[in-house]
Short mmCIF file of C-alpha atoms in Angstrom, two decimals:
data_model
loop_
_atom_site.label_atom_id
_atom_site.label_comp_id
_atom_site.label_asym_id
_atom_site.label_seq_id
_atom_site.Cartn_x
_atom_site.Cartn_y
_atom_site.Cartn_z
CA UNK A 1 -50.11 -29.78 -45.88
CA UNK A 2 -47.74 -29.99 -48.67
CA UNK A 3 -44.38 -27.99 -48.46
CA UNK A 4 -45.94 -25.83 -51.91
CA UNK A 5 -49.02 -24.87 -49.36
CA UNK A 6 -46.94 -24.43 -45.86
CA UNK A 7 -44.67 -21.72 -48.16
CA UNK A 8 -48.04 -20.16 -49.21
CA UNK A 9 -49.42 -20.36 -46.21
CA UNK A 10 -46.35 -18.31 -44.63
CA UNK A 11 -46.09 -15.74 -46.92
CA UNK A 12 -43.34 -16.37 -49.17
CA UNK A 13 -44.58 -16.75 -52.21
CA UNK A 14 -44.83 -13.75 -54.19
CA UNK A 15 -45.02 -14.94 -57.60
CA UNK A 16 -44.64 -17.78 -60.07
CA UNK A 17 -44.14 -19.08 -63.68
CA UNK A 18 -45.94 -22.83 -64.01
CA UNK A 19 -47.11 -22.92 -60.46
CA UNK A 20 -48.58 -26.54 -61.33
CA UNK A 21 -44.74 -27.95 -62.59
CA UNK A 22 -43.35 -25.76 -59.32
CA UNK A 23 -45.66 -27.85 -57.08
CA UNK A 24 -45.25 -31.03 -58.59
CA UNK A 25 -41.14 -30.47 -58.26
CA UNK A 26 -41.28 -28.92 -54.83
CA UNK A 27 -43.77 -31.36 -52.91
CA UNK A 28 -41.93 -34.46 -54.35
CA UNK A 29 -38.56 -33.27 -53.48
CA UNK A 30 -37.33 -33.24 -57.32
CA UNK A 31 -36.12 -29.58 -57.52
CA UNK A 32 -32.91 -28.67 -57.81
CA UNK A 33 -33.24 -24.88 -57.41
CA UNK A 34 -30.38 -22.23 -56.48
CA UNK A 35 -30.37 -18.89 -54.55
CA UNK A 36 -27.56 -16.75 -55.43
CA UNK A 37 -25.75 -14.42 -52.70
CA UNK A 38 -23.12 -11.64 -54.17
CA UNK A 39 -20.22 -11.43 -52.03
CA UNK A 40 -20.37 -7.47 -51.43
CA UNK A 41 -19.13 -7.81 -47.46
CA UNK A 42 -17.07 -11.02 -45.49
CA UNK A 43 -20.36 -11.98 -43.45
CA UNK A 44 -23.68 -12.56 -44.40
CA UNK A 45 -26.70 -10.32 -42.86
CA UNK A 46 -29.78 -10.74 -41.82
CA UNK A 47 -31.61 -10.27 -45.22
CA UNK A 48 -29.14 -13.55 -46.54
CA UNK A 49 -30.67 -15.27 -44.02
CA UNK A 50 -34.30 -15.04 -44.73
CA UNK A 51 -32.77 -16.73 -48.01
CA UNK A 52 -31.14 -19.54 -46.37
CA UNK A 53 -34.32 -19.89 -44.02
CA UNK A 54 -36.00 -20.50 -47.40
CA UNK A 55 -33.07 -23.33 -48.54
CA UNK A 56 -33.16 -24.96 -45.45
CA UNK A 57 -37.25 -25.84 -45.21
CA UNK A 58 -36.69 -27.05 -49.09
CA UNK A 59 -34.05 -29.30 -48.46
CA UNK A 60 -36.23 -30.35 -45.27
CA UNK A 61 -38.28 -31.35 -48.13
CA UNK A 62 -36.37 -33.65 -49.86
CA UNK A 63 -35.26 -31.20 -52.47
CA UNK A 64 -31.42 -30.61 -53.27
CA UNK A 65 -30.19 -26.39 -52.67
CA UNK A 66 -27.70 -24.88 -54.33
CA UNK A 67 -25.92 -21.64 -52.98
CA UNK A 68 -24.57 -19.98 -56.04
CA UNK A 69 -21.70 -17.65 -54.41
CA UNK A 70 -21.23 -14.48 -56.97
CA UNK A 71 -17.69 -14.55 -57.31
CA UNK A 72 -18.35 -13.32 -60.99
CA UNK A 73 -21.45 -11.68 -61.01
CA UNK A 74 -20.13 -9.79 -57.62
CA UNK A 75 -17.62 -8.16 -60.31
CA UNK A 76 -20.30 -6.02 -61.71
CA UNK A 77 -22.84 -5.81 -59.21
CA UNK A 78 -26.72 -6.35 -59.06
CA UNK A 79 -28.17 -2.48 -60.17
CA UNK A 80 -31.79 -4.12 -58.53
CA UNK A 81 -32.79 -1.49 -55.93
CA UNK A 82 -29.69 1.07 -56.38
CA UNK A 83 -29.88 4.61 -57.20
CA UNK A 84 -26.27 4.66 -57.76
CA UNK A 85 -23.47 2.08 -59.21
CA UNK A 86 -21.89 -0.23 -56.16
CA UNK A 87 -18.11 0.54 -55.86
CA UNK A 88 -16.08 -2.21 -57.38
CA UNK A 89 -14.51 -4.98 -55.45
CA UNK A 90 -11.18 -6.26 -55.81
CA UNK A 91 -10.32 -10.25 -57.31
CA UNK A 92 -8.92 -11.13 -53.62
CA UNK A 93 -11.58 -9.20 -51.78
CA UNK A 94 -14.78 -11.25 -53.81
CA UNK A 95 -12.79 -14.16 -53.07
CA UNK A 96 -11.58 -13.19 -49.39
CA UNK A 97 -15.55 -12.55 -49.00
CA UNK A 98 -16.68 -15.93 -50.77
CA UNK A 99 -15.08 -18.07 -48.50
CA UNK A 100 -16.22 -16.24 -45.41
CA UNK A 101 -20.03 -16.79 -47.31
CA UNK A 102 -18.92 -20.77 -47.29
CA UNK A 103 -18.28 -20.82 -43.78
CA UNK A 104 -21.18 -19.55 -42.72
CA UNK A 105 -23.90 -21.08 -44.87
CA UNK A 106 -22.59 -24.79 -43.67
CA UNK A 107 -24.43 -23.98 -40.37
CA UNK A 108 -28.02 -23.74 -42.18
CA UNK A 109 -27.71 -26.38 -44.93
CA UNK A 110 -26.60 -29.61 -45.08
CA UNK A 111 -23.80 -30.10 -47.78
CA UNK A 112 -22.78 -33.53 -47.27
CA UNK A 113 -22.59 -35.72 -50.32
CA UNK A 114 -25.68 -35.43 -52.80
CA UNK A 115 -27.64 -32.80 -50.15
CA UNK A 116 -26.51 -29.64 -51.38
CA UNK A 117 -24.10 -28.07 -54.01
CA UNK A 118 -21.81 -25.04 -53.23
CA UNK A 119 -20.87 -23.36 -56.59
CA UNK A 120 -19.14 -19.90 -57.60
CA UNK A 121 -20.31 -18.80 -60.75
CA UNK A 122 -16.42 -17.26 -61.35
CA UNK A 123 -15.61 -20.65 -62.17
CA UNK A 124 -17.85 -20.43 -65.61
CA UNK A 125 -18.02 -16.55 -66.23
CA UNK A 126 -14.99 -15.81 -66.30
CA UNK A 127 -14.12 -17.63 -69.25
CA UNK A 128 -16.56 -16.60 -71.37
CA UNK A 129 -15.41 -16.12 -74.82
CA UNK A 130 -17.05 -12.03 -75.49
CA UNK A 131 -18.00 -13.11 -78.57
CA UNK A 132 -18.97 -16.22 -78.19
CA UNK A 133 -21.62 -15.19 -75.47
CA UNK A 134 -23.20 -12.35 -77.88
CA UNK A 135 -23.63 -15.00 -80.00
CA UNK A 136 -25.07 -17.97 -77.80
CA UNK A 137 -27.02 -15.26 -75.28
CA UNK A 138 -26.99 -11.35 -76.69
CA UNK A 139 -29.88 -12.50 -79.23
CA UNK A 140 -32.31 -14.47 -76.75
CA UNK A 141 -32.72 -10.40 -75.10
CA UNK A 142 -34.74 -7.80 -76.44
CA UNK A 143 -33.30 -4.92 -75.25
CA UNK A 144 -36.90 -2.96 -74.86
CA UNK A 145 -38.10 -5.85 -72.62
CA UNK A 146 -34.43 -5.05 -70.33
CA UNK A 147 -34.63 -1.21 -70.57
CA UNK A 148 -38.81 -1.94 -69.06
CA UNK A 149 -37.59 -3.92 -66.13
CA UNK A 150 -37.87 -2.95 -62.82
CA UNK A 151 -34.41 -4.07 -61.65
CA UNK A 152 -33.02 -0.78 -63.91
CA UNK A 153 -35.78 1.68 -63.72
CA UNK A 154 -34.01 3.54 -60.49
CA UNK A 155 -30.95 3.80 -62.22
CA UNK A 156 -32.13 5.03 -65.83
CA UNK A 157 -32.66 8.51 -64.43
CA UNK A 158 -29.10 8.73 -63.10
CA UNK A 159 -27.28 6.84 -66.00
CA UNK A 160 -27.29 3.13 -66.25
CA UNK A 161 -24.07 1.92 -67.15
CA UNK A 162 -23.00 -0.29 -69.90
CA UNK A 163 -21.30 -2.82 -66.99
CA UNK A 164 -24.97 -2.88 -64.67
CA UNK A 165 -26.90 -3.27 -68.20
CA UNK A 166 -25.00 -6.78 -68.67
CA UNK A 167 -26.10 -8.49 -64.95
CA UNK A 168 -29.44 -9.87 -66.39
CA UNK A 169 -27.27 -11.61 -68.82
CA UNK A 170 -25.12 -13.00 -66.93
CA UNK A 171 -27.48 -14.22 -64.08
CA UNK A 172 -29.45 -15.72 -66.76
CA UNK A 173 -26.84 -17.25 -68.35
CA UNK A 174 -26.00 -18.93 -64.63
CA UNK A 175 -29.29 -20.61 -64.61
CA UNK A 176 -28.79 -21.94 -68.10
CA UNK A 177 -25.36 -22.99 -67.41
CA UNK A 178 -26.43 -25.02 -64.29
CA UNK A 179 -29.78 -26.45 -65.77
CA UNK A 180 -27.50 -27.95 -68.33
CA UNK A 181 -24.52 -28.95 -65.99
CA UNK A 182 -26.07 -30.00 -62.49
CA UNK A 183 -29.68 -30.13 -63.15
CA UNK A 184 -30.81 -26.72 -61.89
CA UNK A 185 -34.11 -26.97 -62.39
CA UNK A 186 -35.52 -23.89 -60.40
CA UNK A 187 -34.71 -20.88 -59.45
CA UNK A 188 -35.67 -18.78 -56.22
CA UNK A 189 -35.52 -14.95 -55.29
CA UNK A 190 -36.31 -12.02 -53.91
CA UNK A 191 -39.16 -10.45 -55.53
CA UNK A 192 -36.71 -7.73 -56.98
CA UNK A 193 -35.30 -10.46 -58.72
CA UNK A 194 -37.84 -11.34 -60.59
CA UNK A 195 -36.96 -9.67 -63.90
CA UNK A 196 -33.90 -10.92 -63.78
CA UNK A 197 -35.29 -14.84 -63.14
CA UNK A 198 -37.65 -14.47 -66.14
CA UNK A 199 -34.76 -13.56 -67.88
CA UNK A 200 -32.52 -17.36 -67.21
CA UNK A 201 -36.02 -18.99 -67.56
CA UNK A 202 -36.94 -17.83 -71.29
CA UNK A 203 -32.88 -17.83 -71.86
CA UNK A 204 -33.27 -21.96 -71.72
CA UNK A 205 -36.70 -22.27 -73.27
CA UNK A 206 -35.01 -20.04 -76.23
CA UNK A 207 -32.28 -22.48 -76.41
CA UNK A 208 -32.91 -25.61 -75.39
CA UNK A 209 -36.64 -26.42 -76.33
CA UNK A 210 -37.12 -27.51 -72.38
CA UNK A 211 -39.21 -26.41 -69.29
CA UNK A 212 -37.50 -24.02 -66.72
CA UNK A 213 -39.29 -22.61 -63.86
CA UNK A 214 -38.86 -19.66 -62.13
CA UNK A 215 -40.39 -18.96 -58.23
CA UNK A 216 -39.43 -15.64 -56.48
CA UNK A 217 -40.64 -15.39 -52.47
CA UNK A 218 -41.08 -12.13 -51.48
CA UNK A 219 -39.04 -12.46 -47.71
CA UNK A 220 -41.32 -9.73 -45.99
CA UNK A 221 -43.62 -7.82 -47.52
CA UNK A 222 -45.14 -4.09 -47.68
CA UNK A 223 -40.76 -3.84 -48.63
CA UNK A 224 -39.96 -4.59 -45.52
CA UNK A 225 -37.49 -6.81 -46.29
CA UNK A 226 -35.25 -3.48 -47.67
CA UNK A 227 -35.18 -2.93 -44.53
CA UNK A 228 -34.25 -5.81 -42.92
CA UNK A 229 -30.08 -5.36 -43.35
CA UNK A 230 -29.93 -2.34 -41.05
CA UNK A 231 -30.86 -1.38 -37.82
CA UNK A 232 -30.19 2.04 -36.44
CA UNK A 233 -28.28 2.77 -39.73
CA UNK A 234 -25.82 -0.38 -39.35
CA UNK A 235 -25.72 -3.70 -41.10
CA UNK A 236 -27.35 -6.74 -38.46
CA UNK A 237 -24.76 -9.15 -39.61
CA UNK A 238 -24.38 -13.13 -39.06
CA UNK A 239 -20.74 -12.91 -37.82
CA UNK A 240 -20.46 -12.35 -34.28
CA UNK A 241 -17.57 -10.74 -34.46
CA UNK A 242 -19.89 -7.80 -36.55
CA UNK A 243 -22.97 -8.60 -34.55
CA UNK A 244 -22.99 -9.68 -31.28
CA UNK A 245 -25.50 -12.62 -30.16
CA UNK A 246 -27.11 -9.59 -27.68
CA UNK A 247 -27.04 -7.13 -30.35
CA UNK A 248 -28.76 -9.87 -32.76
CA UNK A 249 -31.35 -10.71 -30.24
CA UNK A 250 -32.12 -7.08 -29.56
CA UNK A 251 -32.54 -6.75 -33.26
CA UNK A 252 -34.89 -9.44 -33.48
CA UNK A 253 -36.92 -8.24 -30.01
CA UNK A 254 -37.50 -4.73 -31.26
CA UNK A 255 -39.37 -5.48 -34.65
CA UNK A 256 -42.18 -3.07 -35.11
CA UNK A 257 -45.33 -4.96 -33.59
CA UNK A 258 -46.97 -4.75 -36.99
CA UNK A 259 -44.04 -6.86 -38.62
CA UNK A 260 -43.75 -9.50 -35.50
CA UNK A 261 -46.00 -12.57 -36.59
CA UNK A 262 -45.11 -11.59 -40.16
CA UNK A 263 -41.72 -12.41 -39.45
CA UNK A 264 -42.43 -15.46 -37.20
CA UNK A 265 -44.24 -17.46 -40.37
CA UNK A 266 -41.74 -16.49 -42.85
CA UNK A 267 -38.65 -16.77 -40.46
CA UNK A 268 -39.00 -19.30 -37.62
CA UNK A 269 -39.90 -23.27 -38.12
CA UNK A 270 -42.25 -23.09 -34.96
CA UNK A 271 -45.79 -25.12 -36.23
CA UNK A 272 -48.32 -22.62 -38.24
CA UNK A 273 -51.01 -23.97 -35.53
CA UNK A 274 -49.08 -22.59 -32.74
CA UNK A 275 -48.56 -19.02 -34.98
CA UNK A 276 -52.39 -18.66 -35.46
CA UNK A 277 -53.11 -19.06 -31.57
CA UNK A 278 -50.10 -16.73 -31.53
CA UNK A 279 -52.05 -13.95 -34.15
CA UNK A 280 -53.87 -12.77 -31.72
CA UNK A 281 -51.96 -11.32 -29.10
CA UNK A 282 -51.82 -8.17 -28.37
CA UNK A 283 -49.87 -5.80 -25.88
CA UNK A 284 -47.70 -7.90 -23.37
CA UNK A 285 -48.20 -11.01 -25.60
CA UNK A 286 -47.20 -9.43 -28.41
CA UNK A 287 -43.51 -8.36 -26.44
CA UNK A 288 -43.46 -12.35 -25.33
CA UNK A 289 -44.22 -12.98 -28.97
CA UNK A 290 -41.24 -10.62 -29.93
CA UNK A 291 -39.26 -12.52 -26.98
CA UNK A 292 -40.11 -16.13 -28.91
CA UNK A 293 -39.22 -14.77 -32.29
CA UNK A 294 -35.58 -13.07 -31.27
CA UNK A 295 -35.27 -16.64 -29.48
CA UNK A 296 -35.60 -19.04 -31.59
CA UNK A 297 -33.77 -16.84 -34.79
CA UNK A 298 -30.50 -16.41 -32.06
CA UNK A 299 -30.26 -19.49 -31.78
CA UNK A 300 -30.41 -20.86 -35.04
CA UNK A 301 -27.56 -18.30 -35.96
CA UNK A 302 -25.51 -18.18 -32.71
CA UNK A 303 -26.82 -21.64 -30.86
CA UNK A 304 -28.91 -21.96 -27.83
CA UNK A 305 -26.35 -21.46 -25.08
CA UNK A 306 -25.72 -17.64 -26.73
CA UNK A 307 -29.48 -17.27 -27.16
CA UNK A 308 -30.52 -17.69 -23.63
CA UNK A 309 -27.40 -15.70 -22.50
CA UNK A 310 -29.22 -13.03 -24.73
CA UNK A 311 -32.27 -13.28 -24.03
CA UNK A 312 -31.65 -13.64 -19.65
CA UNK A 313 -29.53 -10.31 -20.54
CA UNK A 314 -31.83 -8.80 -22.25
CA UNK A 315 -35.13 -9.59 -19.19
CA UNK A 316 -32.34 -8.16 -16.83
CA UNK A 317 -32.14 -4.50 -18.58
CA UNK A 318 -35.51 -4.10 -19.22
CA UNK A 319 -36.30 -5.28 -15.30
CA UNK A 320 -33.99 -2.60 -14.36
CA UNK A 321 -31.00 -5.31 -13.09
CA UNK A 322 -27.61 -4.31 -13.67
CA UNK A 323 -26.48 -7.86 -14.42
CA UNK A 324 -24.39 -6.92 -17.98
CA UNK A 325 -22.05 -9.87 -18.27
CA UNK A 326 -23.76 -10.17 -22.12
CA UNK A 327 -24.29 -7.01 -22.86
CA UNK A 328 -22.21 -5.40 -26.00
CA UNK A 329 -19.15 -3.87 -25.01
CA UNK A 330 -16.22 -1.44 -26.53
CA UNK A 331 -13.30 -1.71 -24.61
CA UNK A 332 -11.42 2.32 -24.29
CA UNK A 333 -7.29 2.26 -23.49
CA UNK A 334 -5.83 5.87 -22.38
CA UNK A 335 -4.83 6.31 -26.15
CA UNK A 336 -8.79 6.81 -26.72
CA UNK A 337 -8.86 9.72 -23.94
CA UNK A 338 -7.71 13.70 -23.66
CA UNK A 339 -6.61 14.69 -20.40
CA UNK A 340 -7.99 12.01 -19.00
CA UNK A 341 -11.44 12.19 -19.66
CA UNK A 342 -13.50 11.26 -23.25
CA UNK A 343 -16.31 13.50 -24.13
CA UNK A 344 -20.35 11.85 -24.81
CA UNK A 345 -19.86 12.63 -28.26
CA UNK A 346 -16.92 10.95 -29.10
CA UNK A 347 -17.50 8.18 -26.98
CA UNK A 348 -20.95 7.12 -29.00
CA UNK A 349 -18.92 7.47 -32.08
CA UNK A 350 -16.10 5.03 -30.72
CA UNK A 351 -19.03 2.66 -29.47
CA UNK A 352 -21.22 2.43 -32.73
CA UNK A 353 -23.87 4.37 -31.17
CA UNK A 354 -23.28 6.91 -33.75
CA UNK A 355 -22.51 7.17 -37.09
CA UNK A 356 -20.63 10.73 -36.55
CA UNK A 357 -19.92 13.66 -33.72
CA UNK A 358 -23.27 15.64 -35.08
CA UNK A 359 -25.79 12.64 -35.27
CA UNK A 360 -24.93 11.61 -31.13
CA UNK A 361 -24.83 15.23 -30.60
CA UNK A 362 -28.68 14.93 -32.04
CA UNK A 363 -29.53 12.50 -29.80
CA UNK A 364 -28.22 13.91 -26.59
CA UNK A 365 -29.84 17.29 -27.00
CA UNK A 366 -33.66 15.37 -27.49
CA UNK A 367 -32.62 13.30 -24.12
CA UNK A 368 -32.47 10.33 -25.53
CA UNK A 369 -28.94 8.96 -24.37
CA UNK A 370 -28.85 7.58 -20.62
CA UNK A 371 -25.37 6.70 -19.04
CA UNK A 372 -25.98 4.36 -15.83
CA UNK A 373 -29.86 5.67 -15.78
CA UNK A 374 -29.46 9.59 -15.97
CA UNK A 375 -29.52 11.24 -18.54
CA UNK A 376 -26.86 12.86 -20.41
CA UNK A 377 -27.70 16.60 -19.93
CA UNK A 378 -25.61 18.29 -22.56
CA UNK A 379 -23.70 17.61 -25.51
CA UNK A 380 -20.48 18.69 -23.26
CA UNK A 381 -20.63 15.82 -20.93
CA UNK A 382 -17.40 14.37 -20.51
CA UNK A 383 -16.53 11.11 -18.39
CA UNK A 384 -13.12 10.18 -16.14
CA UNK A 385 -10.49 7.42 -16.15
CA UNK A 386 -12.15 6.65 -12.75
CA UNK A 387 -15.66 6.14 -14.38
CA UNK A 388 -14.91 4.27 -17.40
CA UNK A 389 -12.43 2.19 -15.23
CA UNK A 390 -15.93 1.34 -13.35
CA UNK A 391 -17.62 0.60 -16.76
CA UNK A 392 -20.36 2.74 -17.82
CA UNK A 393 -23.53 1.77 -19.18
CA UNK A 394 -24.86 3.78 -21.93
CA UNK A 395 -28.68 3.39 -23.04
CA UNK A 396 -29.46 5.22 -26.71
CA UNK A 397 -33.17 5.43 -26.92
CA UNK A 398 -35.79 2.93 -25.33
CA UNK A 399 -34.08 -0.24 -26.61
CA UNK A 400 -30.69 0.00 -27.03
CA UNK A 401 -27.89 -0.84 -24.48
CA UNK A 402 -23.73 -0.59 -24.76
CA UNK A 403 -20.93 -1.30 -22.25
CA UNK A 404 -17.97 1.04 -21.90
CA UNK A 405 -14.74 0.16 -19.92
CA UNK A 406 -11.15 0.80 -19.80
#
């Protein structure tokens, strides 16, 4: 099986221009192809790293990846998907947040000499000449063929601004800019990106007489992969300093079952003959296919050791063992209590279990918040220095487990 059919074959292909050239560059290890990442936080998340999943079985391959860091682009921000404009970063915090992106993306691809590029499209976009680039770029774009794409639909009813209206250019102009300078010769996405990636492809053909090729992946479909970024209304990020190794795990071993084996094939590098005897489970093999999937993702992200720490952690709550040496944990001082005591409420919001007073107030009144196996019978519960001295184990909901001491 060629690494063209092993992609189809694991759902992440969505869509193609010149599937034939994409093959022939793909399966002989000739592309040069770029994913670009927009520095909007100081970690990656879990829907970056469906992306760099996708990298990393190219350059497996034999082809060369580059990760294009957004240090320009991340000045105006991507309107794909948004119903409203993303706030605007600072210089130092795009390139605070691009470094932390560098970091983190040496653990998934190889960037030794001649494997992989690192580039930060700052470095050419920011000298643009205004001018100049309505010269060279504004008359390759129709702008009926912009104002029909789906990356600014959403935002047309709301008011598009002049600022969003210019990212197609500019990611266009990255993939011309790089076909000419390093030999980009492909470009992958998300299948929201897709307008956008037409866009770089004709901007070359315009201008240069050559072949470009575009290929987006769609990273889970039925849009599931919107919704792979948050859990329980936070961010699943790749720093474990955001995201513990547990909390990661747990993310990973509480997919809906529907999504499970979708996410194996796209996700994991575990052989597509063991994933079709795998299709078929159902019930308890399904959980032990959940178990497998959270497994092997932990510990490509956080290493083995932290992924059977996880997972051994994870078998103990579930059998009902009060082994929680791994478990996540917010650590209270007095300063955090009122006459020595903390209410529920307030101490879900200090643990992340809660985004605010009202939403854990929700959850305690529909019994589903546990503290060391009872549960919490009111909203006015309140817990002593003595107790949280102890450690307290609080349990939101079937699946979700957090320390508490002093």
């Amino acid at each position: 099986m060629t690494i063209y059919d092993e992609l189809v074959a694991r759902g992440l292909v969505a869509q193609v221009t010149d599937e034939e050239e994409i093959k022939d560059l793909i399966n002989n290890g000739k592309a040069t192809f770029y994913i670009g990442f927009d520095p909007t936080a100081d970690s990656l998340h879990v829907g970056h790293f469906m992306a760099l999943m996708l990298m990393r079985r190219l350059q497996k391959a034999g082809n060369r990846p580059i990760a294009l860091i957004g240090g320009g682009t991340g000045m105006v921000g991507d309107p794909s998907g948004r119903t409203d404009m993303r706030s605007m970063m600072t210089v130092e915090t795009i390139a605070h947040n691009c470094e932390c992106f560098k970091k983190q993306m040496s653990k998934f691809i190889d960037f030794s000499e001649g494997k992989a590029l690192m580039l930060n499209n700052a470095d050419w976009l920011m000298d643009l000449n205004y001018i100049e680039l309505l010269r060279e770029v504004g008359a390759c774009f129709s702008v009926n063929n912009m104002l029909r794409a789906e990356c600014y639909k959403q935002r047309m009813e709301k008011g598009l601004s002049f600022l969003e209206f210019n990212y197609m250019i500019m990611q266009s102009y990255d993939f011309y800019h790089m076909f000419q300078t390093v030999g980009c010769n492909l470009q992958c996405g998300g299948d929201d990106q897709w307008s956008n990636m037409l866009g770089g492809t004709e901007l070359i053909r315009r201008k240069l007489g050559k072949d470009a090729y575009a290929m987006t992946i769609t990273l889970l479909t039925d849009s599931q992969g919107k919704k792979m970024g948050k859990t329980a209304g936070n961010a699943v990020w790749l720093d474990p300093n955001k995201t513990s190794p547990f909390e990661f795990y747990q993310y990973w071993r509480n997919v809906d079952d529907a999504d499970v084996m979708k996410c194996i094939r796209m996700l994991t590098f575990l052989p597509l003959e063991q994933i079709d005897e795998m299709a078929s489970w159902k019930d308890q093999k399904l959980n032990e296919a959940k178990e497998i999937l959270a497994y092997e993702l932990t510990s490509m992200v956080h290493g083995k050791e932290e992924a059977e720490k996880a997972q051994n952690t994870a078998r103990a709550l579930f059998g009902g063992a009060a082994d929680t040496e791994h478990m996540p944990t917010t650590t209270l001082t007095e300063a955090d209590l009122t006459d020595g005591g903390i209410g529920i409420l307030t101490l879900m919001v200090k643990a992340g279990l809660a985004a605010s007073n009202g939403e854990a107030r929700r959850l305690v009144t529909q019994g589903g918040v546990l503290v060391n196996g009872e549960k919490v019978a009111a909203p006015t519960a309140s817990f002593t220095k003595d107790q949280l001295a102890e450690g307290i184990v609080i349990k939101k909901g079937k699946k979700v487990y957090h320390k508490v001491t002093l």
